XYZ file of C-alpha atoms in Angstrom:
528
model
C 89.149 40.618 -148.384
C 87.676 38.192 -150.840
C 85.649 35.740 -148.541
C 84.414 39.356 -146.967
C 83.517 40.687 -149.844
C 81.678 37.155 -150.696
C 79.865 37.078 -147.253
C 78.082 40.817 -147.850
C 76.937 39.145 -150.597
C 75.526 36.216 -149.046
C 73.955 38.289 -146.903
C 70.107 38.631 -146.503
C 68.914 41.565 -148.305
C 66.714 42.535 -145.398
C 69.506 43.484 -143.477
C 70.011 46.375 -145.344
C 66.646 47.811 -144.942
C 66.430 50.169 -141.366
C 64.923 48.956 -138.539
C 61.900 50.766 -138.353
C 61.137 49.815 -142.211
C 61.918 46.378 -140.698
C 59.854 46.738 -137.577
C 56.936 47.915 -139.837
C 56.860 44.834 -142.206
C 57.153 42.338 -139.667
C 54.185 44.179 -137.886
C 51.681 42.468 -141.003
C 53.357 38.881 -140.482
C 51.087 36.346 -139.101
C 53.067 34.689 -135.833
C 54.281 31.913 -138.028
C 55.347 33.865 -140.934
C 57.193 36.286 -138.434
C 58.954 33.347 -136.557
C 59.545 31.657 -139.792
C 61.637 35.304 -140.521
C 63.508 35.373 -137.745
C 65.380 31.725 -139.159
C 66.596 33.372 -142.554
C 69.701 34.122 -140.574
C 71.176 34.988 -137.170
C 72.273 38.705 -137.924
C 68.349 39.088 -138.761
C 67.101 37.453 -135.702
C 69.332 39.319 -133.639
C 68.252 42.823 -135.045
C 64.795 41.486 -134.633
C 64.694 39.855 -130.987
C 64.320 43.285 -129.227
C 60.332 44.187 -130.822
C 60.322 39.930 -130.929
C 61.106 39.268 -126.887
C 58.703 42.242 -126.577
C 55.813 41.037 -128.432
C 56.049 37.504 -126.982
C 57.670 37.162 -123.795
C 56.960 40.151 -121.925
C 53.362 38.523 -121.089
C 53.335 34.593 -120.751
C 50.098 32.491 -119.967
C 50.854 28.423 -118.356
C 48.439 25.777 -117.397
C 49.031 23.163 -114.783
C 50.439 20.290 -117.095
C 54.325 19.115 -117.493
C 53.997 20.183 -121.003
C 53.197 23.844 -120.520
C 55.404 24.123 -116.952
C 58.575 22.405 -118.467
C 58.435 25.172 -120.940
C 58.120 27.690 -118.258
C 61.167 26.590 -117.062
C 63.141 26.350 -120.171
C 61.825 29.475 -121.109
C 63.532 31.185 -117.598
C 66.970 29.388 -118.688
C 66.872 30.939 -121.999
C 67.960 34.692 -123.769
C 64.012 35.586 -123.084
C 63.998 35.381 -119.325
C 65.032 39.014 -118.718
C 61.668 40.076 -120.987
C 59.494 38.415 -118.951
C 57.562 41.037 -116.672
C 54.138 39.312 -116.394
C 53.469 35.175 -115.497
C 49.875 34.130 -115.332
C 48.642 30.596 -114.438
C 45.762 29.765 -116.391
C 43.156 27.381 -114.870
C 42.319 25.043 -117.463
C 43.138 21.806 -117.208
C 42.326 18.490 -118.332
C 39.149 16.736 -117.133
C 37.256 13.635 -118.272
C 34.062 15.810 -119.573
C 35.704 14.530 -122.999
C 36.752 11.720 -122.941
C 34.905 10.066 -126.726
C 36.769 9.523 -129.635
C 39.735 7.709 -131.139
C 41.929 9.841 -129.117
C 40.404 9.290 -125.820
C 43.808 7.461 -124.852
C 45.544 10.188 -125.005
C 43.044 12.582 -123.295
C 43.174 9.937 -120.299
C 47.048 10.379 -119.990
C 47.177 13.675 -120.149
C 44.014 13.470 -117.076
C 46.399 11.358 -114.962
C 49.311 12.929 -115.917
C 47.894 16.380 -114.327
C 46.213 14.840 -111.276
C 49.773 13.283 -110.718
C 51.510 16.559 -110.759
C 49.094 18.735 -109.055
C 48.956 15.982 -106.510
C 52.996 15.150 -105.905
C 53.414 19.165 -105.742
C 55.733 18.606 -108.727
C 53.956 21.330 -110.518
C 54.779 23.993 -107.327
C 58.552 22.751 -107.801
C 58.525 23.962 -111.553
C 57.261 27.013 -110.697
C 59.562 27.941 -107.819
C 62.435 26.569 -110.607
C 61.237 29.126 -113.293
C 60.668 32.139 -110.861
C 63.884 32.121 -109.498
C 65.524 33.131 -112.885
C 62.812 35.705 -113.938
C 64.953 38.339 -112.548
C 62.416 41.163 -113.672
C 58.997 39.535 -113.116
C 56.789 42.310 -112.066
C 53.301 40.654 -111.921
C 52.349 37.087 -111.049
C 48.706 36.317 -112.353
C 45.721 33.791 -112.427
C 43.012 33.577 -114.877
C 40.670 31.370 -116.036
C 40.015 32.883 -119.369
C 41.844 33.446 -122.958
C 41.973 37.049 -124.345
C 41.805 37.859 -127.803
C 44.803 40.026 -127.942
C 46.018 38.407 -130.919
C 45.985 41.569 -133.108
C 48.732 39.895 -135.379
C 46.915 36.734 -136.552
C 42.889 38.120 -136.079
C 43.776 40.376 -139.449
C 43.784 37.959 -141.757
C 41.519 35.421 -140.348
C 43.295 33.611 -137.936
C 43.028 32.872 -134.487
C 42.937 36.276 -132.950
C 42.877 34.154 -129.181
C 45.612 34.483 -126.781
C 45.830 31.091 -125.244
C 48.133 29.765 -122.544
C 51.057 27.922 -123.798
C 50.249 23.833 -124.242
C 46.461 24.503 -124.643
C 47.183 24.045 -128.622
C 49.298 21.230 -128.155
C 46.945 19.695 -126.119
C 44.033 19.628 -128.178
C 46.501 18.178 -131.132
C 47.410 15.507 -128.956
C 43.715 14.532 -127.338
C 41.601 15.945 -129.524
C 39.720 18.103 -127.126
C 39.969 21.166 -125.143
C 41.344 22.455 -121.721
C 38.414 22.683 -119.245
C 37.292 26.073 -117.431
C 36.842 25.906 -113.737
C 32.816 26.680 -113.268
C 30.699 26.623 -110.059
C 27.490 25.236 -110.836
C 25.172 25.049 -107.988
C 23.116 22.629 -109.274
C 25.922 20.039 -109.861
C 27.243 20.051 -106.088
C 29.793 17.538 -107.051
C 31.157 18.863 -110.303
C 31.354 22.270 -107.916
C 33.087 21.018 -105.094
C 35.869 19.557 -107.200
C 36.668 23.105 -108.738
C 36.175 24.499 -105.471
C 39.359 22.600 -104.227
C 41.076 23.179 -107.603
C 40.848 26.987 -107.314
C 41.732 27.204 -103.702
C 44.317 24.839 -104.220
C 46.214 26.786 -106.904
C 45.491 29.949 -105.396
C 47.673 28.648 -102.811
C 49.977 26.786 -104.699
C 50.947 30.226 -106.444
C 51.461 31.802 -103.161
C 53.798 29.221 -101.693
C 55.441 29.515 -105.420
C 56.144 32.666 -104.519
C 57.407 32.349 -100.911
C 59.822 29.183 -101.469
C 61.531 30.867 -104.977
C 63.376 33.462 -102.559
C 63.461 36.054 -105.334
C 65.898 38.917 -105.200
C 62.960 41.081 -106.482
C 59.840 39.439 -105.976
C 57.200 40.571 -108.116
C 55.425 42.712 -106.012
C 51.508 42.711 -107.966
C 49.104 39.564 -107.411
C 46.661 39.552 -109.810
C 43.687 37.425 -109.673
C 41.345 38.149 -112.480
C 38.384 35.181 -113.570
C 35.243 35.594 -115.670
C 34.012 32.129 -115.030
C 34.517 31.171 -111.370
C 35.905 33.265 -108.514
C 37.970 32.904 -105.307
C 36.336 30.535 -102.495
C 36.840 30.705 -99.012
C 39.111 27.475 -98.528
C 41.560 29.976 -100.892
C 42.064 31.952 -98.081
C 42.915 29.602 -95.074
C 46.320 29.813 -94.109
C 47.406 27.167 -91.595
C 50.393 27.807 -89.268
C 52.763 25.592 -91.376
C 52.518 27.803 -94.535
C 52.379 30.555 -93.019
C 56.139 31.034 -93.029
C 56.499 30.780 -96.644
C 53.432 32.816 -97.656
C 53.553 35.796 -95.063
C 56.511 37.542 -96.563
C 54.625 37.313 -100.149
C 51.687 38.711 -99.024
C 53.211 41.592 -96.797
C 55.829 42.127 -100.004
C 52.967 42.956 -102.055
C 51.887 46.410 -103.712
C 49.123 45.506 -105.832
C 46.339 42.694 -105.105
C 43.176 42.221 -107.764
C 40.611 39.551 -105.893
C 37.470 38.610 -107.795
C 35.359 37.169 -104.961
C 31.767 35.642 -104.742
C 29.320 33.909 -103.403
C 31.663 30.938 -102.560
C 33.810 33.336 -100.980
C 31.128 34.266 -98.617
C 28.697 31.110 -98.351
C 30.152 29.315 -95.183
C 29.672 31.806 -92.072
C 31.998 31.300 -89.646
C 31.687 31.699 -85.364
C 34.057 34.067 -84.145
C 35.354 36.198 -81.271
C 34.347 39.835 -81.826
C 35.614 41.820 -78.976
C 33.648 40.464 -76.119
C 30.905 38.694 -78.211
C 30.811 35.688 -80.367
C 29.386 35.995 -83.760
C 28.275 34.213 -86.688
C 31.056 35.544 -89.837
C 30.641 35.036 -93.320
C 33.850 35.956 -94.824
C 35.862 35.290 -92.188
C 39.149 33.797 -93.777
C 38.650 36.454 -96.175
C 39.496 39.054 -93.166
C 42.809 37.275 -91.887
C 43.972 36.963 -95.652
C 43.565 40.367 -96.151
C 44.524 41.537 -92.648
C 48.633 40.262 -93.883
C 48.640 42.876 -95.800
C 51.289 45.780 -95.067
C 52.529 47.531 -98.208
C 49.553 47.626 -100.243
C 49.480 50.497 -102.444
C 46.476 49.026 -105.319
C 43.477 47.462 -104.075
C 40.985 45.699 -106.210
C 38.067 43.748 -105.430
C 35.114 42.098 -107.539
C 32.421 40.876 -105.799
C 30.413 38.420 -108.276
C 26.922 36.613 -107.788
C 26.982 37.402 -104.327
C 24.031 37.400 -102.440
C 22.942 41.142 -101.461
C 24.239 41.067 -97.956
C 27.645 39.077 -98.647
C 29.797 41.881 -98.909
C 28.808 43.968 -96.212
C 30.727 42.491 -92.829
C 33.793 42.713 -95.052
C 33.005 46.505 -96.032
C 32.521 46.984 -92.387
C 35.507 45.620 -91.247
C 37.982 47.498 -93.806
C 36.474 50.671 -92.883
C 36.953 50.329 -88.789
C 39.533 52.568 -88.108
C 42.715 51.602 -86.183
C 42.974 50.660 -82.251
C 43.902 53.485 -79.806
C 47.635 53.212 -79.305
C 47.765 50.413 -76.272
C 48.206 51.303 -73.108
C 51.977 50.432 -72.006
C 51.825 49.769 -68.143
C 49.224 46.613 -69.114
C 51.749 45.520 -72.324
C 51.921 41.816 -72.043
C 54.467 39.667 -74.273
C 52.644 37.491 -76.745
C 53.760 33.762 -77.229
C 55.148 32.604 -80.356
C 51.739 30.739 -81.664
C 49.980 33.855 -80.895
C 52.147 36.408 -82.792
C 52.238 33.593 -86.099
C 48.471 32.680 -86.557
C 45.376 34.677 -87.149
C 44.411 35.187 -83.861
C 42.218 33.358 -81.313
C 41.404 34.537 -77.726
C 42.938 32.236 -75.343
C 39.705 31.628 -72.861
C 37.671 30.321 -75.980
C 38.299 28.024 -78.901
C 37.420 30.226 -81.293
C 39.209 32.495 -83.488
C 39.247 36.181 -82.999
C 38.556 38.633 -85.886
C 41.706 40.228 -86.833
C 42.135 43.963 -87.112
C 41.583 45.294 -90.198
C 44.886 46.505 -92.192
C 46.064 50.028 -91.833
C 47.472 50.050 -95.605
C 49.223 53.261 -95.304
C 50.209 53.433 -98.742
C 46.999 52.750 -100.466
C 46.937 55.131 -103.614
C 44.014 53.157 -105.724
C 41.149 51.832 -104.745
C 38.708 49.464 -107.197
C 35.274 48.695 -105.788
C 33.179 46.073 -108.374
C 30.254 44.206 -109.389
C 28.056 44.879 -105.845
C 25.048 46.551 -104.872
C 26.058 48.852 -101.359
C 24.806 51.989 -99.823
C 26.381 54.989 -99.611
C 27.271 55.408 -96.541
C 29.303 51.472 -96.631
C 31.899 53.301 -99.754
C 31.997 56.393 -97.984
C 33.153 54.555 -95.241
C 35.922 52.909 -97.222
C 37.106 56.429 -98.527
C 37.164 57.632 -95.542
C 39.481 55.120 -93.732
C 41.649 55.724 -96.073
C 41.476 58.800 -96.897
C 45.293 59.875 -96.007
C 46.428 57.914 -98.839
C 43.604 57.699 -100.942
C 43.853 59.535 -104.747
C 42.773 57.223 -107.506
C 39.169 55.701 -107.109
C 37.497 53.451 -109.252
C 33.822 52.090 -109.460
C 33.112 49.696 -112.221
C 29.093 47.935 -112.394
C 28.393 49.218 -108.313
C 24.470 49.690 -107.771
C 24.028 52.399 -105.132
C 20.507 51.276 -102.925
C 18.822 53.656 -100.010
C 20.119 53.364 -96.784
C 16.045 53.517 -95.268
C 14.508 56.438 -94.337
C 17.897 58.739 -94.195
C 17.632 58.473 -98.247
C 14.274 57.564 -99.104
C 13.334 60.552 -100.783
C 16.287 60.844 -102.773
C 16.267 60.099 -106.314
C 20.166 60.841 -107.229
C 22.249 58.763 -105.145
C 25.299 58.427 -106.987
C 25.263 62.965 -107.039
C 24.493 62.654 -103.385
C 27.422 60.380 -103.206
C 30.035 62.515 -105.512
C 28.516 65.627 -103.285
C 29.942 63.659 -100.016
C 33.531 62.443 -101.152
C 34.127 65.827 -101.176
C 33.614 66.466 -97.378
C 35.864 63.206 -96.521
C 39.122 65.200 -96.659
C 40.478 63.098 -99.626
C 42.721 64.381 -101.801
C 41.359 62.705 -105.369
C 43.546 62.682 -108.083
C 41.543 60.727 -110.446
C 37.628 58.957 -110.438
C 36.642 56.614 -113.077
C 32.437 55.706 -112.696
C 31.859 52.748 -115.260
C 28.526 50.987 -115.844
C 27.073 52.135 -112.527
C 23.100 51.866 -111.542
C 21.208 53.060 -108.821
C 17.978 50.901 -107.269
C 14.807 52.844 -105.888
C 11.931 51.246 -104.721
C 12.939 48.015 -105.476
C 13.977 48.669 -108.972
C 17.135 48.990 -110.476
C 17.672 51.915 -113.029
C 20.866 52.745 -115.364
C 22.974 55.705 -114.804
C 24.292 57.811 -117.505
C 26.141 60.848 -117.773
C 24.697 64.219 -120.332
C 25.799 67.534 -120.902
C 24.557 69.533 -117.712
C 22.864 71.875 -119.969
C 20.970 69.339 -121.790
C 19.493 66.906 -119.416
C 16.941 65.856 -121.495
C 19.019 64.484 -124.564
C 19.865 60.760 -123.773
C 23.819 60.328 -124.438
C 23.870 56.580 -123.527
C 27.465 57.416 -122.021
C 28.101 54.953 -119.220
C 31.584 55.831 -118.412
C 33.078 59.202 -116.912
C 36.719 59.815 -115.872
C 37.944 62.954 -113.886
C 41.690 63.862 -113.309
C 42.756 66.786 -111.696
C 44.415 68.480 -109.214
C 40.885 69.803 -106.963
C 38.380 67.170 -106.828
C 36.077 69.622 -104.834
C 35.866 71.932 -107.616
C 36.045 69.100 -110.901
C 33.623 67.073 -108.608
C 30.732 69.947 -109.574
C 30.998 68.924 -113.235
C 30.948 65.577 -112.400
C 27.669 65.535 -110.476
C 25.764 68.210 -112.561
C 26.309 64.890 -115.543
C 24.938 62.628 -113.385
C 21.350 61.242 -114.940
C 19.358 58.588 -113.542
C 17.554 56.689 -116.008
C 13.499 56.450 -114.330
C 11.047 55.677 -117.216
C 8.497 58.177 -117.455
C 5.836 56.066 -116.113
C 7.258 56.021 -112.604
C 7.140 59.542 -112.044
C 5.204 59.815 -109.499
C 3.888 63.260 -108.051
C 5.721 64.281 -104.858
C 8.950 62.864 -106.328
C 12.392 64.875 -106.262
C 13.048 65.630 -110.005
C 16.786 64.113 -110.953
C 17.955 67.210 -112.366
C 19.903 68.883 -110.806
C 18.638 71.877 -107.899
C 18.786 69.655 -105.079
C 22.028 67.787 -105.403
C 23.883 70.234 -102.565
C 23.040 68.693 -99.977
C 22.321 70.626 -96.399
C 23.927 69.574 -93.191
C 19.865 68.414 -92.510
C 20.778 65.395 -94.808
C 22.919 63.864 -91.884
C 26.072 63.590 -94.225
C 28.150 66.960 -94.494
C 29.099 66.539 -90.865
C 30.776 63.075 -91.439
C 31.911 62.456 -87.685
C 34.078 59.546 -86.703
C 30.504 57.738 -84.554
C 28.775 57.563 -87.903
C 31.596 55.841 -89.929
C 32.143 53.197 -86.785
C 29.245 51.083 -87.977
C 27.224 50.477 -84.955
C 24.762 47.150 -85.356
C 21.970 49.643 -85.933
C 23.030 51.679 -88.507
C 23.685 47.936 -90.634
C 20.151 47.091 -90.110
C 19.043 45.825 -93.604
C 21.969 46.817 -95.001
C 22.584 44.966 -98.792
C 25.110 44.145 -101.173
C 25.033 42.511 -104.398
């Protein structure tokens, strides 16, 4: 009773505080103070590792260096594994850009050291080692960035950034920073480097993925980069990986891609039905084409040239074969069933089919300049499964003469979705623009009684349970920004009388030979 009695009161006086007064305290700590906390004693730390795991191990951010990996890995052998929902790769990494200083010594070890690893694959083996204790890993991510989600430290002057773990360390040890991947045209070496750094982690994450074997695979690939984007050689998948990487990629539910002009640059000749045809894209198509269970769909399309986009665009929205004919069914060989295709009188590869994706719910279009009738195309293909669309910095341009007098685009656009047969559940328009004659103007949305009072609001969210009746709202708030000076007379005006379209537009009979994308109706087509 005694030594009892003496260890109550030996005990912390936090301890008798309630959680939530507890919870709220900690919540002003700086992350040192707060870790510093959780050592007073181990009846505190355990109270505390619930809102601590939570905080700091339900998100984790790596680079490619032993350092950062080894902790990966005995991070997924410790009490914290279970929290861990979302693993991102970060691509900074040591280069020699920095190499000056008394520390340069170091800087060149920790140079070699990461060629070496990347190199032997040993950084792919401490992956696979880590995922297959992450038991509820929901999300595997790359980036190229730091966010500033530091809420805890920014307060009181800290570092507000959320780095990956070892980029601190590192830049104790050398004296400089991690390097961001870049693609600068104008340094064609420095740019094919990174080129083969991307692609080749891009990959190495996938194969990751494959070799773990994970009970419950994470089934959301997010690739998300502000400074460099995914390049075509990301995208090739050769025979011998394709066994590992297939089931990851037809596993998956969710799939952000921030593309570009890399992505798009090299053009490549393909078998198109019964004619051969110069592709940009290409590998882009069979990547995609994998795909089977897709229910999220993102993609970026960044510093492409205006016309990059739109042979992908085209071949999401073809709509599926005609069921085959079953008295000429032939039995495939075994090479022809694994790879991406390739017609067996010619040596060159055939363009795949594009994937049904049955389950799509969400689709994100961003960062490209299209027409109309290219997104309404995309809605429409998928329009069985279709309910949450989002557009985020997409430039609407004329399609020719079929739009040349019209000065709303993106209400002539709303005014269509409508006649697709979609079921919307939610829109979100963000930063979008229109271009006409050759100029690009800002969109905004203002109180359809009040055209004339600027708002400056350049985001506008629907949710609802009739898009054909919310949709009217939508598109009376729809205000193209023209300076006054290009009013010209014989102009529409942009309010709002002639946003209804008639069936003499050519759009509220939608049938299945306009959406099919004939060569001529692509003529001068543009993207970004």
């Amino acid at each position: 009773m005694a030594s009892q009695q003496s260890q109550e009161a030996d005990e912390s006086p936090l301890l008798k505080i309630p959680l939530e007064v507890l919870s709220n305290i900690t919540s002003s700590l700086t992350t040192s103070e707060y870790g510093s906390l959780r050592l007073v004693c181990r009846k505190l730390d355990a109270s505390l590792f619930h809102s601590f795991a939570h905080e700091f191990f339900t998100k984790k951010a790596f680079v490619l260096t032993e350092f950062s990996l080894e902790a990966l890995v005995d991070i997924s052998h410790s009490r914290f594994a279970p929290s861990l929902k979302y693993l991102i790769i970060n691509l900074e990494r040591p280069t020699t850009m920095h190499w000056l200083g008394s520390q340069s010594t170091a800087a060149h070890e920790e140079y070699y050291d990461h060629k070496t690893l990347i190199n032997s694959g040993r950084d792919v083996e401490l992956i696979v080692e880590a995922l297959r204790n992450f038991e509820n890993l929901e999300t595997f991510g790359l980036r190229d960035f730091s966010s500033r989600g530091r809420d805890r430290d920014g307060r009181y002057g800290g570092n507000p950034v959320w780095q990956p773990y070892g980029s601190e360390t590192f830049a104790d040890r050398t004296g400089t920073i991690l390097s961001k991947p870049t693609f600068n045209f104008n340094n064609e070496r420095q740019t094919s480097a990174n080129v083969n750094y991307v692609s080749r982690t891009f990959l190495a994450c996938l194969r990751a993925l494959g070799q773990a074997k994970m009970t419950s695979p994470p089934s959301q690939f997010e690739v998300i980069l502000r400074h460099c984007h995914v390049p075509d050689l990301a995208f090739n998948l050769p025979r011998y990986l394709l066994p590992t990487i297939l089931p990851v990629l037809q596993n998956l539910k969710v799939l952000f891609l921030d593309l570009g002009r890399l992505t798009f640059n090299l053009s490549h000749m393909v078998q198109n039905g019964a004619s051969e045809e110069s592709y940009p894209g290409f590998l882009v198509t069979v990547f995609l084409s994998k795909l089977r269970s897709l229910e999220h769909l993102r993609l970026n399309f960044k510093d492409c040239p205006d016309d990059a986009p739109v042979p992908l665009f085209k071949w999401l929205a073809q709509p599926p074969p005609a069921p085959p004919d079953m008295s000429q069914m032939w039995a495939p060989t075994a090479s022809q069933a694994v790879g991406s295709g390739s017609n067996s009188q010619t040596s060159l590869p055939s363009l795949p089919q594009s994937p049904s994706l049955p389950y799509l719910k969400q689709l994100d279009i961003g960062w490209v300049t299209t027409e109309t009738i290219q997104l309404l195309g995309l809605l429409r293909r998928f329009r069985s499964s279709l309910r949450n669309i989002s557009l985020h910095r997409v430039t609407l341009q004329q399609n020719g003469g079929a739009e040349r007098g019209v000065r709303n685009l993106w209400a002539k656009f709303l005014s269509q979705t409508t006649k697709l047969g979609i079921n919307i559940s939610s829109i979100e328009l963000t930063d979008i623009k229109q271009s006409h004659r050759r100029s690009v103007y800002e969109v905004e949305f203002r109180d359809p009684h009040r055209l004339s009072v600027a708002t400056n609001i350049r985001t506008k969210a629907w949710a609802g349970s009739d898009w054909e009746l919310g949709s009217r709202d939508l598109i009376e708030s729809v205000f193209v920004r023209y300076p006054d000076d290009n009013m010209e007379d014989g102009d529409e005006d942009e309010g709002m009388t002639d946003l209804y379209f008639s069936d003499e537009d050519g759009f509220s009979e939608m049938d299945q030979d306009e959406f099919e994308y004939d060569d001529e109706s692509l003529v001068d087509d543009e993207g970004i």
